[in-house]
Amino acid sequence: MALNCMVVDDDELARLMIRKYVEKTDFLEMTHEMSNGIEASNILLQKDNPDVDIIFLDIEMPEMSGIELMESLTADYQVIMITSAEKYAVRAFEKNVTDYLVKPFSYGRFLKAAVKANVTLENLRKKAESFHELYVKSDSRIYKIILDNILFIEAMADYVIFNTIKGKHIVHHTMKGIEKKLPASTFGRVHRSYIINYDKIEYFEDMNVVINEKYIPVGVSYREKVFERLNML
């Protein structure tokens, strides 16, 4: 599965170079291209934020720098800093960036950074597959949720609702962050506002997944991935 990329850079030629490098790389797909940090932040901070795995982020931009954009994000992304100056390297790595590219950089150096991000994400996925429970903070308590008990997860403003066999838990978190914590073999996004447990599907009706009598819409942009996962006769 290709990793979705966003490039944020006020330099049009730099965006063009990264777009061409992404097009050369089979495991990458360019989904968002922004010329400034404010525009990117408006997209990334939406409660229904887009599926972005890697951000190629310029540091020196007017109004909002790359560092400031990183500090504003509430979800985890693989961030590869791109800049014309080496002087920001220490500060960037203090923010746990995946890599730091100094312009101009070759395709080989770009690919090394992209592979590093891919390996990190794959390790996170493998780690999620090994877990059987999740701990969440709700109503001033920390609850253990057995993953197999989760029916579906629903977005609600700045919160998510875990709908489980035993009840509901409202948690202050993002859908993107939750999705990364769940094993992809069992859970998946079917709509910007819904993550489902595929093992709990009862049936489909009119482009809705039905789980425990709840009709969950399957978003247009998710339908192909959803039906690819089904063992249809």
Tab-separated table of C-alpha atoms in Angstrom:
chain	number	residue	atom	x	y	z
A	1	MET	CA	0.000	0.000	0.000
A	2	ALA	CA	1.418	3.406	-0.998
A	3	LEU	CA	2.191	5.963	1.675
A	4	ASN	CA	0.316	9.251	1.259
A	5	CYS	CA	2.609	12.278	1.082
A	6	MET	CA	2.145	15.988	1.691
A	7	VAL	CA	4.721	18.567	0.635
A	8	VAL	CA	4.708	21.989	2.313
A	9	ASP	CA	7.140	24.481	0.775
A	10	ASP	CA	6.828	28.065	-0.436
A	11	ASP	CA	9.360	27.328	-3.206
A	12	GLU	CA	7.503	26.130	-6.321
A	13	LEU	CA	10.640	24.518	-7.808
A	14	ALA	CA	11.257	22.563	-4.595
A	15	ARG	CA	7.656	21.279	-4.649
A	16	LEU	CA	8.093	20.261	-8.300
A	17	MET	CA	11.302	18.356	-7.487
A	18	ILE	CA	9.705	16.468	-4.604
A	19	ARG	CA	6.622	15.684	-6.694
A	20	LYS	CA	8.861	14.166	-9.387
A	21	TYR	CA	10.795	12.158	-6.786
A	22	VAL	CA	7.542	10.853	-5.281
A	23	GLU	CA	6.299	9.835	-8.744
A	24	LYS	CA	9.496	7.779	-9.210
A	25	THR	CA	8.954	5.908	-5.950
A	26	ASP	CA	6.494	3.000	-6.067
A	27	PHE	CA	5.606	3.059	-2.359
A	28	LEU	CA	4.815	6.811	-2.288
A	29	GLU	CA	1.834	8.795	-3.556
A	30	MET	CA	1.520	12.593	-3.564
A	31	THR	CA	-1.886	13.544	-2.166
A	32	HIS	CA	-1.402	17.130	-0.929
A	33	GLU	CA	0.758	20.020	-2.073
A	34	MET	CA	0.821	23.243	-0.043
A	35	SER	CA	2.730	26.504	-0.487
A	36	ASN	CA	2.595	27.650	3.147
A	37	GLY	CA	2.340	26.334	6.700
A	38	ILE	CA	-0.992	27.981	7.484
A	39	GLU	CA	-2.706	26.258	4.556
A	40	ALA	CA	-1.215	22.914	5.633
A	41	SER	CA	-2.196	23.433	9.251
A	42	ASN	CA	-5.814	24.165	8.277
A	43	ILE	CA	-5.910	20.784	6.534
A	44	LEU	CA	-3.994	18.749	9.123
A	45	LEU	CA	-5.854	20.130	12.142
A	46	GLN	CA	-9.315	19.300	10.837
A	47	LYS	CA	-11.114	16.750	13.000
A	48	ASP	CA	-11.605	14.733	9.816
A	49	ASN	CA	-8.021	15.281	8.759
A	50	PRO	CA	-6.853	13.592	5.568
A	51	ASP	CA	-4.896	10.371	5.445
A	52	VAL	CA	-1.313	11.632	5.388
A	53	ASP	CA	1.631	9.417	6.314
A	54	ILE	CA	4.665	11.531	5.401
A	55	ILE	CA	5.076	15.321	5.385
A	56	PHE	CA	7.948	16.839	3.408
A	57	LEU	CA	8.192	20.112	5.280
A	58	ASP	CA	10.202	23.244	4.539
A	59	ILE	CA	11.493	25.104	7.589
A	60	GLU	CA	11.856	28.702	6.409
A	61	MET	CA	8.424	29.889	5.306
A	62	PRO	CA	6.663	33.241	5.870
A	63	GLU	CA	3.974	33.585	8.570
A	64	MET	CA	4.384	30.016	9.881
A	65	SER	CA	7.670	28.120	9.824
A	66	GLY	CA	7.946	24.367	9.480
A	67	ILE	CA	8.961	24.077	13.130
A	68	GLU	CA	5.897	26.068	14.208
A	69	LEU	CA	3.668	23.859	12.067
A	70	MET	CA	5.115	20.734	13.694
A	71	GLU	CA	4.476	22.180	17.150
A	72	SER	CA	0.808	22.783	16.272
A	73	LEU	CA	0.041	19.229	15.142
A	74	THR	CA	-2.004	16.948	17.382
A	75	ALA	CA	-1.379	13.718	15.449
A	76	ASP	CA	1.831	11.865	14.706
A	77	TYR	CA	3.270	11.978	11.202
A	78	GLN	CA	6.573	11.006	9.642
A	79	VAL	CA	8.095	14.441	9.043
A	80	ILE	CA	11.038	14.878	6.676
A	81	MET	CA	12.392	18.409	6.953
A	82	ILE	CA	13.628	20.108	3.783
A	83	THR	CA	15.664	23.303	3.978
A	84	SER	CA	18.480	25.273	2.371
A	85	ALA	CA	20.334	25.661	5.688
A	86	GLU	CA	21.939	23.081	7.982
A	87	LYS	CA	21.666	25.342	11.056
A	88	TYR	CA	18.186	24.071	11.970
A	89	ALA	CA	19.193	20.397	12.121
A	90	VAL	CA	19.591	20.156	15.898
A	91	ARG	CA	16.260	21.858	16.593
A	92	ALA	CA	14.544	19.705	13.972
A	93	PHE	CA	15.807	16.429	15.456
A	94	GLU	CA	14.755	17.634	18.911
A	95	LYS	CA	11.232	17.548	17.420
A	96	ASN	CA	11.795	13.879	16.460
A	97	VAL	CA	11.750	14.434	12.714
A	98	THR	CA	12.332	11.337	10.602
A	99	ASP	CA	15.080	12.917	8.499
A	100	TYR	CA	16.572	16.253	7.454
A	101	LEU	CA	17.289	17.045	3.802
A	102	VAL	CA	19.412	20.028	2.756
A	103	LYS	CA	18.544	21.497	-0.640
A	104	PRO	CA	19.505	20.646	-3.294
A	105	PHE	CA	19.394	16.897	-2.639
A	106	SER	CA	19.625	13.934	-4.989
A	107	TYR	CA	16.969	11.322	-5.595
A	108	GLY	CA	19.188	8.816	-3.765
A	109	ARG	CA	19.209	10.964	-0.615
A	110	PHE	CA	15.453	11.509	-0.933
A	111	LEU	CA	14.881	7.768	-1.282
A	112	LYS	CA	16.974	7.045	1.828
A	113	ALA	CA	14.727	9.364	3.871
A	114	ALA	CA	11.548	7.881	2.374
A	115	VAL	CA	12.697	4.322	3.123
A	116	LYS	CA	13.461	5.332	6.712
A	117	ALA	CA	9.919	6.675	7.098
A	118	ASN	CA	8.479	3.530	5.518
A	119	VAL	CA	10.438	1.244	7.877
A	120	THR	CA	9.325	3.292	10.911
A	121	LEU	CA	5.668	3.070	9.883
A	122	GLU	CA	5.967	-0.663	9.194
A	123	ASN	CA	7.483	-1.225	12.646
A	124	LEU	CA	4.614	0.717	14.206
A	125	ARG	CA	2.116	-1.449	12.310
A	126	LYS	CA	3.828	-4.648	13.464
A	127	LYS	CA	3.820	-3.362	17.043
A	128	ALA	CA	0.083	-2.618	16.807
A	129	GLU	CA	-0.568	-6.155	15.516
A	130	SER	CA	1.014	-7.626	18.656
A	131	PHE	CA	-1.294	-5.800	21.075
A	132	HIS	CA	-4.568	-7.294	22.302
A	133	GLU	CA	-5.724	-4.405	24.448
A	134	LEU	CA	-5.657	-0.623	24.560
A	135	TYR	CA	-5.713	1.714	27.559
A	136	VAL	CA	-7.762	4.907	27.229
A	137	LYS	CA	-8.410	7.826	29.543
A	138	SER	CA	-12.105	8.606	29.907
A	139	ASP	CA	-14.013	10.362	32.736
A	140	SER	CA	-10.798	10.811	34.787
A	141	ARG	CA	-10.189	7.068	34.713
A	142	ILE	CA	-7.940	4.851	32.618
A	143	TYR	CA	-9.830	1.917	31.137
A	144	LYS	CA	-8.477	-1.222	29.546
A	145	ILE	CA	-10.298	-2.047	26.323
A	146	ILE	CA	-9.899	-5.496	24.816
A	147	LEU	CA	-9.491	-4.920	21.078
A	148	ASP	CA	-11.783	-7.792	20.189
A	149	ASN	CA	-14.562	-6.057	22.168
A	150	ILE	CA	-14.452	-2.920	19.989
A	151	LEU	CA	-17.361	-2.674	17.556
A	152	PHE	CA	-16.524	0.655	15.915
A	153	ILE	CA	-14.988	4.037	16.701
A	154	GLU	CA	-16.691	7.308	15.862
A	155	ALA	CA	-15.316	10.867	15.597
A	156	MET	CA	-17.055	13.605	17.591
A	157	ALA	CA	-15.467	17.070	17.313
A	158	ASP	CA	-12.097	16.820	19.155
A	159	TYR	CA	-13.028	13.460	20.673
A	160	VAL	CA	-13.533	9.869	19.567
A	161	ILE	CA	-16.132	7.450	20.909
A	162	PHE	CA	-15.133	3.835	21.427
A	163	ASN	CA	-18.261	1.722	20.963
A	164	THR	CA	-17.577	-1.648	22.558
A	165	ILE	CA	-19.534	-4.746	23.505
A	166	LYS	CA	-19.531	-3.513	27.109
A	167	GLY	CA	-20.364	0.154	26.500
A	168	LYS	CA	-18.927	3.455	25.312
A	169	HIS	CA	-15.821	5.469	26.191
A	170	ILE	CA	-15.320	9.088	25.068
A	171	VAL	CA	-11.636	9.889	24.593
A	172	HIS	CA	-9.854	13.127	23.684
A	173	HIS	CA	-7.858	12.004	20.653
A	174	THR	CA	-7.725	12.122	16.853
A	175	MET	CA	-8.961	9.445	14.473
A	176	LYS	CA	-5.555	9.421	12.774
A	177	GLY	CA	-3.796	8.755	16.076
A	178	ILE	CA	-6.245	6.014	17.056
A	179	GLU	CA	-5.949	4.348	13.650
A	180	LYS	CA	-2.184	4.002	14.103
A	181	LYS	CA	-2.675	2.235	17.436
A	182	LEU	CA	-4.975	-0.448	16.034
A	183	PRO	CA	-3.973	-3.575	14.076
A	184	ALA	CA	-4.673	-3.005	10.391
A	185	SER	CA	-5.502	-6.686	9.950
A	186	THR	CA	-8.725	-6.210	11.938
A	187	PHE	CA	-9.538	-2.493	11.959
A	188	GLY	CA	-9.930	0.010	9.156
A	189	ARG	CA	-11.305	3.422	8.224
A	190	VAL	CA	-14.542	3.236	6.209
A	191	HIS	CA	-15.422	6.923	6.503
A	192	ARG	CA	-13.675	10.069	7.718
A	193	SER	CA	-15.630	9.732	10.944
A	194	TYR	CA	-15.630	5.943	11.424
A	195	ILE	CA	-13.167	3.127	12.082
A	196	ILE	CA	-14.707	-0.344	12.216
A	197	ASN	CA	-13.767	-3.771	13.499
A	198	TYR	CA	-14.134	-5.902	10.352
A	199	ASP	CA	-14.772	-8.987	12.474
A	200	LYS	CA	-17.986	-7.386	13.773
A	201	ILE	CA	-19.638	-6.662	10.416
A	202	GLU	CA	-23.127	-8.220	10.217
A	203	TYR	CA	-24.071	-7.108	6.688
A	204	PHE	CA	-24.000	-4.299	4.115
A	205	GLU	CA	-27.027	-2.322	3.014
A	206	ASP	CA	-27.114	0.665	0.644
A	207	MET	CA	-23.406	1.453	1.109
A	208	ASN	CA	-23.678	1.160	4.873
A	209	VAL	CA	-21.880	-1.299	7.114
A	210	VAL	CA	-24.188	-2.640	9.821
A	211	ILE	CA	-22.610	-3.496	13.170
A	212	ASN	CA	-24.722	-4.168	16.223
A	213	GLU	CA	-27.753	-2.572	14.462
A	214	LYS	CA	-25.754	0.606	13.780
A	215	TYR	CA	-25.711	1.780	10.160
A	216	ILE	CA	-22.224	3.114	9.416
A	217	PRO	CA	-21.749	4.927	6.078
A	218	VAL	CA	-18.933	3.849	3.782
A	219	GLY	CA	-17.357	6.994	2.337
A	220	VAL	CA	-16.857	7.228	-1.416
A	221	SER	CA	-13.072	7.536	-1.115
A	222	TYR	CA	-12.927	4.426	1.122
A	223	ARG	CA	-15.181	2.060	-0.834
A	224	GLU	CA	-12.513	0.486	-3.015
A	225	LYS	CA	-10.296	-0.359	-0.022
A	226	VAL	CA	-13.250	-1.663	1.980
A	227	PHE	CA	-14.448	-4.051	-0.711
A	228	GLU	CA	-10.892	-5.235	-1.407
A	229	ARG	CA	-10.818	-6.573	2.142
A	230	LEU	CA	-14.003	-8.600	1.846
A	231	ASN	CA	-13.945	-12.278	0.986
A	232	MET	CA	-16.776	-12.026	-1.520
A	233	LEU	CA	-18.329	-15.020	-3.313
